[in-house]
Amino acid sequence: MPADNLASLLATATARLKAAGSDTPTLDARLLLQAATALTREDLILGPDLRLTPEQQSVFEGLLARREHHEPVSRILGSREFYGRDFKVTSATLDPRPDTETIIDAALKVMPQGARLLDLGTGTGAIAITLLAERPDASGMATDLSPEALAVAGENATRLGVADRLTLREGNWFAPVTGTFDIILSNPPYIPAGDIAGLDPDVRNFDPALALSGGSDGLDPYRVIASGADARLGEGGHVLVEIGAGQAGDVEAIFAARGFSASGLHRDLGGHTRCLGFNRAEK
Ligand code: GLN
């Protein structure tokens, strides 16, 4: 039996992924087909009648089956684009989300010349590395509790050419941090522990639990960050944190109790409040 051509393979794959619950079945099918064949997007458009080799067909089938079991495409491919750059992603790191680009835009607006930044719970390093890549005059430190995640951040920093300006430290929040910074950032785990079982399987089964759970009410990391920020923030410095749905009021109260006032509220493309900025309150 002759192999199916690309166009019909893509149509079948898209229908299968849609049936399996993917929100983006057409895109997923195309990215997996490209990964299985090393064909570019242009090749797919220009060559709908191309046929796969039997080896390519079986690789593609394997990738499709993984996606049907809810493994995100970024994890299958081992990389994810964030703010226009490719980041290595592994089972030890949170998969950086487009929503997190909100904190990048917010930070770029307040970073002074020669900024020193601190990224707490860096995961893939997406936040720190993106900011250092965008601002060649900046330098900084990034921490993570997970040595495996920190190794991934190190690889990403090297690949994206910022390793000489980024110090990576293993440890819990501020524990391994020395020095002071112009900007302290974090996209901490903020899901209430009891909500994790109800998350989408793409998230629940593939993002590391350590990167998701924010304790019983989801706010524990903000308490730690708010209590430690004053000692590590330079004069006129800013704190920027990503937050979950409905957390703005609680997070503002946590920071207010530690002497910080809100300096900005930043929405993601979906219109949700996604990032809060804080300064030291006037005495
Ligand atoms: N800071 C990393 C990111 O935004 C990891 C966040 C996390 O693990 N919660 O991708």
mmCIF file with all atom_site columns, C-alpha atoms in Angstrom, residues 111-234:
data_model
loop_
_atom_site.group_PDB
_atom_site.id
_atom_site.type_symbol
_atom_site.label_atom_id
_atom_site.label_alt_id
_atom_site.label_comp_id
_atom_site.label_asym_id
_atom_site.label_entity_id
_atom_site.label_seq_id
_atom_site.pdbx_PDB_ins_code
_atom_site.Cartn_x
_atom_site.Cartn_y
_atom_site.Cartn_z
_atom_site.occupancy
_atom_site.B_iso_or_equiv
_atom_site.pdbx_formal_charge
_atom_site.auth_seq_id
_atom_site.auth_comp_id
_atom_site.auth_asym_id
_atom_site.auth_atom_id
_atom_site.pdbx_PDB_model_num
ATOM 1   C CA . MET A 1 111 ? 15.498 48.125 34.335 1.00 0.00 ? 111 MET A CA 1
ATOM 2   C CA . PRO A 1 112 ? 18.094 50.869 34.779 1.00 0.00 ? 112 PRO A CA 1
ATOM 3   C CA . GLN A 1 113 ? 21.301 51.000 32.722 1.00 0.00 ? 113 GLN A CA 1
ATOM 4   C CA . GLY A 1 114 ? 23.648 48.237 33.889 1.00 0.00 ? 114 GLY A CA 1
ATOM 5   C CA . ALA A 1 115 ? 20.856 46.583 35.865 1.00 0.00 ? 115 ALA A CA 1
ATOM 6   C CA . ARG A 1 116 ? 21.595 43.779 38.319 1.00 0.00 ? 116 ARG A CA 1
ATOM 7   C CA . LEU A 1 117 ? 18.726 41.321 38.394 1.00 0.00 ? 117 LEU A CA 1
ATOM 8   C CA . LEU A 1 118 ? 17.792 38.378 40.592 1.00 0.00 ? 118 LEU A CA 1
ATOM 9   C CA . ASP A 1 119 ? 15.445 35.635 39.308 1.00 0.00 ? 119 ASP A CA 1
ATOM 10  C CA . LEU A 1 120 ? 14.127 33.349 42.051 1.00 0.00 ? 120 LEU A CA 1
ATOM 11  C CA . GLY A 1 121 ? 13.069 29.825 40.998 1.00 0.00 ? 121 GLY A CA 1
ATOM 12  C CA . THR A 1 122 ? 14.472 30.198 37.524 1.00 0.00 ? 122 THR A CA 1
ATOM 13  C CA . GLY A 1 123 ? 13.534 26.794 36.050 1.00 0.00 ? 123 GLY A CA 1
ATOM 14  C CA . THR A 1 124 ? 14.714 26.837 32.417 1.00 0.00 ? 124 THR A CA 1
ATOM 15  C CA . GLY A 1 125 ? 16.138 30.294 33.112 1.00 0.00 ? 125 GLY A CA 1
ATOM 16  C CA . ALA A 1 126 ? 13.560 31.789 30.752 1.00 0.00 ? 126 ALA A CA 1
ATOM 17  C CA . ILE A 1 127 ? 13.100 35.035 32.693 1.00 0.00 ? 127 ILE A CA 1
ATOM 18  C CA . ALA A 1 128 ? 16.703 35.830 33.640 1.00 0.00 ? 128 ALA A CA 1
ATOM 19  C CA . ILE A 1 129 ? 18.208 34.711 30.345 1.00 0.00 ? 129 ILE A CA 1
ATOM 20  C CA . THR A 1 130 ? 15.669 36.584 28.221 1.00 0.00 ? 130 THR A CA 1
ATOM 21  C CA . LEU A 1 131 ? 16.302 39.811 30.127 1.00 0.00 ? 131 LEU A CA 1
ATOM 22  C CA . LEU A 1 132 ? 20.082 39.445 29.869 1.00 0.00 ? 132 LEU A CA 1
ATOM 23  C CA . ALA A 1 133 ? 19.773 38.687 26.156 1.00 0.00 ? 133 ALA A CA 1
ATOM 24  C CA . GLU A 1 134 ? 17.557 41.742 25.650 1.00 0.00 ? 134 GLU A CA 1
ATOM 25  C CA . ARG A 1 135 ? 19.875 43.983 27.715 1.00 0.00 ? 135 ARG A CA 1
ATOM 26  C CA . PRO A 1 136 ? 23.562 43.314 27.045 1.00 0.00 ? 136 PRO A CA 1
ATOM 27  C CA . ASP A 1 137 ? 24.495 45.830 29.784 1.00 0.00 ? 137 ASP A CA 1
ATOM 28  C CA . ALA A 1 138 ? 22.646 43.848 32.480 1.00 0.00 ? 138 ALA A CA 1
ATOM 29  C CA . SER A 1 139 ? 23.921 41.032 34.680 1.00 0.00 ? 139 SER A CA 1
ATOM 30  C CA . GLY A 1 140 ? 22.397 38.906 37.375 1.00 0.00 ? 140 GLY A CA 1
ATOM 31  C CA . MET A 1 141 ? 21.845 35.873 39.521 1.00 0.00 ? 141 MET A CA 1
ATOM 32  C CA . ALA A 1 142 ? 19.282 33.084 39.247 1.00 0.00 ? 142 ALA A CA 1
ATOM 33  C CA . THR A 1 143 ? 18.409 30.475 41.857 1.00 0.00 ? 143 THR A CA 1
ATOM 34  C CA . ASP A 1 144 ? 16.538 27.203 41.885 1.00 0.00 ? 144 ASP A CA 1
ATOM 35  C CA . LEU A 1 145 ? 15.968 24.499 44.463 1.00 0.00 ? 145 LEU A CA 1
ATOM 36  C CA . SER A 1 146 ? 16.371 21.832 41.780 1.00 0.00 ? 146 SER A CA 1
ATOM 37  C CA . PRO A 1 147 ? 19.938 21.088 40.632 1.00 0.00 ? 147 PRO A CA 1
ATOM 38  C CA . GLU A 1 148 ? 18.510 19.439 37.514 1.00 0.00 ? 148 GLU A CA 1
ATOM 39  C CA . ALA A 1 149 ? 16.607 22.607 36.601 1.00 0.00 ? 149 ALA A CA 1
ATOM 40  C CA . LEU A 1 150 ? 19.686 24.709 37.290 1.00 0.00 ? 150 LEU A CA 1
ATOM 41  C CA . ALA A 1 151 ? 21.714 22.565 34.893 1.00 0.00 ? 151 ALA A CA 1
ATOM 42  C CA . VAL A 1 152 ? 19.116 23.222 32.187 1.00 0.00 ? 152 VAL A CA 1
ATOM 43  C CA . ALA A 1 153 ? 19.249 26.964 32.930 1.00 0.00 ? 153 ALA A CA 1
ATOM 44  C CA . GLY A 1 154 ? 23.038 26.786 32.598 1.00 0.00 ? 154 GLY A CA 1
ATOM 45  C CA . GLU A 1 155 ? 22.778 25.119 29.187 1.00 0.00 ? 155 GLU A CA 1
ATOM 46  C CA . ASN A 1 156 ? 20.243 27.680 28.037 1.00 0.00 ? 156 ASN A CA 1
ATOM 47  C CA . ALA A 1 157 ? 22.435 30.551 29.255 1.00 0.00 ? 157 ALA A CA 1
ATOM 48  C CA . THR A 1 158 ? 25.398 29.191 27.334 1.00 0.00 ? 158 THR A CA 1
ATOM 49  C CA . ARG A 1 159 ? 23.401 28.522 24.186 1.00 0.00 ? 159 ARG A CA 1
ATOM 50  C CA . LEU A 1 160 ? 21.902 32.006 24.252 1.00 0.00 ? 160 LEU A CA 1
ATOM 51  C CA . GLY A 1 161 ? 25.231 33.708 24.934 1.00 0.00 ? 161 GLY A CA 1
ATOM 52  C CA . VAL A 1 162 ? 24.608 35.179 28.405 1.00 0.00 ? 162 VAL A CA 1
ATOM 53  C CA . ALA A 1 163 ? 26.446 32.665 30.640 1.00 0.00 ? 163 ALA A CA 1
ATOM 54  C CA . ASP A 1 164 ? 29.237 35.146 31.449 1.00 0.00 ? 164 ASP A CA 1
ATOM 55  C CA . ARG A 1 165 ? 26.682 37.588 32.918 1.00 0.00 ? 165 ARG A CA 1
ATOM 56  C CA . LEU A 1 166 ? 24.578 35.096 34.883 1.00 0.00 ? 166 LEU A CA 1
ATOM 57  C CA . THR A 1 167 ? 25.492 33.495 38.220 1.00 0.00 ? 167 THR A CA 1
ATOM 58  C CA . LEU A 1 168 ? 23.472 30.360 38.988 1.00 0.00 ? 168 LEU A CA 1
ATOM 59  C CA . ARG A 1 169 ? 22.994 29.334 42.622 1.00 0.00 ? 169 ARG A CA 1
ATOM 60  C CA . GLU A 1 170 ? 21.287 26.226 43.967 1.00 0.00 ? 170 GLU A CA 1
ATOM 61  C CA . GLY A 1 171 ? 19.004 26.686 46.949 1.00 0.00 ? 171 GLY A CA 1
ATOM 62  C CA . ASN A 1 172 ? 15.691 27.700 48.378 1.00 0.00 ? 172 ASN A CA 1
ATOM 63  C CA . TRP A 1 173 ? 14.537 31.201 47.351 1.00 0.00 ? 173 TRP A CA 1
ATOM 64  C CA . PHE A 1 174 ? 16.951 33.742 48.908 1.00 0.00 ? 174 PHE A CA 1
ATOM 65  C CA . ALA A 1 175 ? 19.033 31.173 50.826 1.00 0.00 ? 175 ALA A CA 1
ATOM 66  C CA . PRO A 1 176 ? 21.963 31.049 48.358 1.00 0.00 ? 176 PRO A CA 1
ATOM 67  C CA . VAL A 1 177 ? 21.748 34.747 47.376 1.00 0.00 ? 177 VAL A CA 1
ATOM 68  C CA . THR A 1 178 ? 24.461 37.298 48.105 1.00 0.00 ? 178 THR A CA 1
ATOM 69  C CA . GLY A 1 179 ? 24.562 40.986 47.134 1.00 0.00 ? 179 GLY A CA 1
ATOM 70  C CA . THR A 1 180 ? 21.837 43.465 46.229 1.00 0.00 ? 180 THR A CA 1
ATOM 71  C CA . PHE A 1 181 ? 19.865 43.907 43.037 1.00 0.00 ? 181 PHE A CA 1
ATOM 72  C CA . ASP A 1 182 ? 17.969 46.564 41.069 1.00 0.00 ? 182 ASP A CA 1
ATOM 73  C CA . ILE A 1 183 ? 15.229 44.157 40.206 1.00 0.00 ? 183 ILE A CA 1
ATOM 74  C CA . ILE A 1 184 ? 14.042 40.962 41.865 1.00 0.00 ? 184 ILE A CA 1
ATOM 75  C CA . LEU A 1 185 ? 11.802 38.769 39.731 1.00 0.00 ? 185 LEU A CA 1
ATOM 76  C CA . SER A 1 186 ? 9.973  35.509 40.144 1.00 0.00 ? 186 SER A CA 1
ATOM 77  C CA . ASN A 1 187 ? 7.388  33.352 38.498 1.00 0.00 ? 187 ASN A CA 1
ATOM 78  C CA . PRO A 1 188 ? 6.921  31.181 41.575 1.00 0.00 ? 188 PRO A CA 1
ATOM 79  C CA . PRO A 1 189 ? 4.776  28.070 41.919 1.00 0.00 ? 189 PRO A CA 1
ATOM 80  C CA . TYR A 1 190 ? 1.342  29.525 42.757 1.00 0.00 ? 190 TYR A CA 1
ATOM 81  C CA . ILE A 1 191 ? -1.234 26.766 42.382 1.00 0.00 ? 191 ILE A CA 1
ATOM 82  C CA . PRO A 1 192 ? -3.012 25.844 45.656 1.00 0.00 ? 192 PRO A CA 1
ATOM 83  C CA . ALA A 1 193 ? -1.875 22.277 46.443 1.00 0.00 ? 193 ALA A CA 1
ATOM 84  C CA . GLY A 1 194 ? -5.458 20.993 46.476 1.00 0.00 ? 194 GLY A CA 1
ATOM 85  C CA . ASP A 1 195 ? -6.106 22.279 42.933 1.00 0.00 ? 195 ASP A CA 1
ATOM 86  C CA . ILE A 1 196 ? -3.284 20.340 41.289 1.00 0.00 ? 196 ILE A CA 1
ATOM 87  C CA . ALA A 1 197 ? -5.257 17.118 40.846 1.00 0.00 ? 197 ALA A CA 1
ATOM 88  C CA . GLY A 1 198 ? -7.875 19.052 38.858 1.00 0.00 ? 198 GLY A CA 1
ATOM 89  C CA . LEU A 1 199 ? -5.433 20.650 36.403 1.00 0.00 ? 199 LEU A CA 1
ATOM 90  C CA . ASP A 1 200 ? -5.284 19.784 32.726 1.00 0.00 ? 200 ASP A CA 1
ATOM 91  C CA . PRO A 1 201 ? -3.360 16.512 32.222 1.00 0.00 ? 201 PRO A CA 1
ATOM 92  C CA . ASP A 1 202 ? -0.884 18.359 29.952 1.00 0.00 ? 202 ASP A CA 1
ATOM 93  C CA . VAL A 1 203 ? 0.133  20.347 33.044 1.00 0.00 ? 203 VAL A CA 1
ATOM 94  C CA . ARG A 1 204 ? -0.551 17.932 35.902 1.00 0.00 ? 204 ARG A CA 1
ATOM 95  C CA . ASN A 1 205 ? 1.324  14.985 34.406 1.00 0.00 ? 205 ASN A CA 1
ATOM 96  C CA . PHE A 1 206 ? 4.239  16.840 32.846 1.00 0.00 ? 206 PHE A CA 1
ATOM 97  C CA . ASP A 1 207 ? 5.182  20.038 34.704 1.00 0.00 ? 207 ASP A CA 1
ATOM 98  C CA . PRO A 1 208 ? 7.203  19.178 37.843 1.00 0.00 ? 208 PRO A CA 1
ATOM 99  C CA . ALA A 1 209 ? 5.108  19.348 41.037 1.00 0.00 ? 209 ALA A CA 1
ATOM 100 C CA . LEU A 1 210 ? 7.838  21.477 42.628 1.00 0.00 ? 210 LEU A CA 1
ATOM 101 C CA . ALA A 1 211 ? 7.255  24.134 39.963 1.00 0.00 ? 211 ALA A CA 1
ATOM 102 C CA . LEU A 1 212 ? 3.472  24.176 40.401 1.00 0.00 ? 212 LEU A CA 1
ATOM 103 C CA . SER A 1 213 ? 2.498  23.912 44.061 1.00 0.00 ? 213 SER A CA 1
ATOM 104 C CA . GLY A 1 214 ? 2.423  27.104 46.085 1.00 0.00 ? 214 GLY A CA 1
ATOM 105 C CA . GLY A 1 215 ? 1.351  25.420 49.336 1.00 0.00 ? 215 GLY A CA 1
ATOM 106 C CA . SER A 1 216 ? -2.177 25.091 50.701 1.00 0.00 ? 216 SER A CA 1
ATOM 107 C CA . ASP A 1 217 ? -3.417 28.507 49.471 1.00 0.00 ? 217 ASP A CA 1
ATOM 108 C CA . GLY A 1 218 ? -0.896 28.912 46.628 1.00 0.00 ? 218 GLY A CA 1
ATOM 109 C CA . LEU A 1 219 ? 0.633  31.985 48.266 1.00 0.00 ? 219 LEU A CA 1
ATOM 110 C CA . ASP A 1 220 ? 3.535  30.579 50.288 1.00 0.00 ? 220 ASP A CA 1
ATOM 111 C CA . PRO A 1 221 ? 6.228  31.615 47.779 1.00 0.00 ? 221 PRO A CA 1
ATOM 112 C CA . TYR A 1 222 ? 4.974  35.240 47.842 1.00 0.00 ? 222 TYR A CA 1
ATOM 113 C CA . ARG A 1 223 ? 5.308  35.261 51.641 1.00 0.00 ? 223 ARG A CA 1
ATOM 114 C CA . VAL A 1 224 ? 8.908  34.116 51.350 1.00 0.00 ? 224 VAL A CA 1
ATOM 115 C CA . ILE A 1 225 ? 9.739  36.565 48.556 1.00 0.00 ? 225 ILE A CA 1
ATOM 116 C CA . ALA A 1 226 ? 8.071  39.506 50.334 1.00 0.00 ? 226 ALA A CA 1
ATOM 117 C CA . SER A 1 227 ? 9.879  38.771 53.600 1.00 0.00 ? 227 SER A CA 1
ATOM 118 C CA . GLY A 1 228 ? 13.315 38.436 51.990 1.00 0.00 ? 228 GLY A CA 1
ATOM 119 C CA . ALA A 1 229 ? 13.170 41.133 49.314 1.00 0.00 ? 229 ALA A CA 1
ATOM 120 C CA . ASP A 1 230 ? 14.070 44.156 51.459 1.00 0.00 ? 230 ASP A CA 1
ATOM 121 C CA . ALA A 1 231 ? 17.513 42.780 52.344 1.00 0.00 ? 231 ALA A CA 1
ATOM 122 C CA . ARG A 1 232 ? 18.387 42.110 48.690 1.00 0.00 ? 232 ARG A CA 1
ATOM 123 C CA . LEU A 1 233 ? 16.855 45.120 46.966 1.00 0.00 ? 233 LEU A CA 1
ATOM 124 C CA . GLY A 1 234 ? 19.048 48.100 46.158 1.00 0.00 ? 234 GLY A CA 1
#
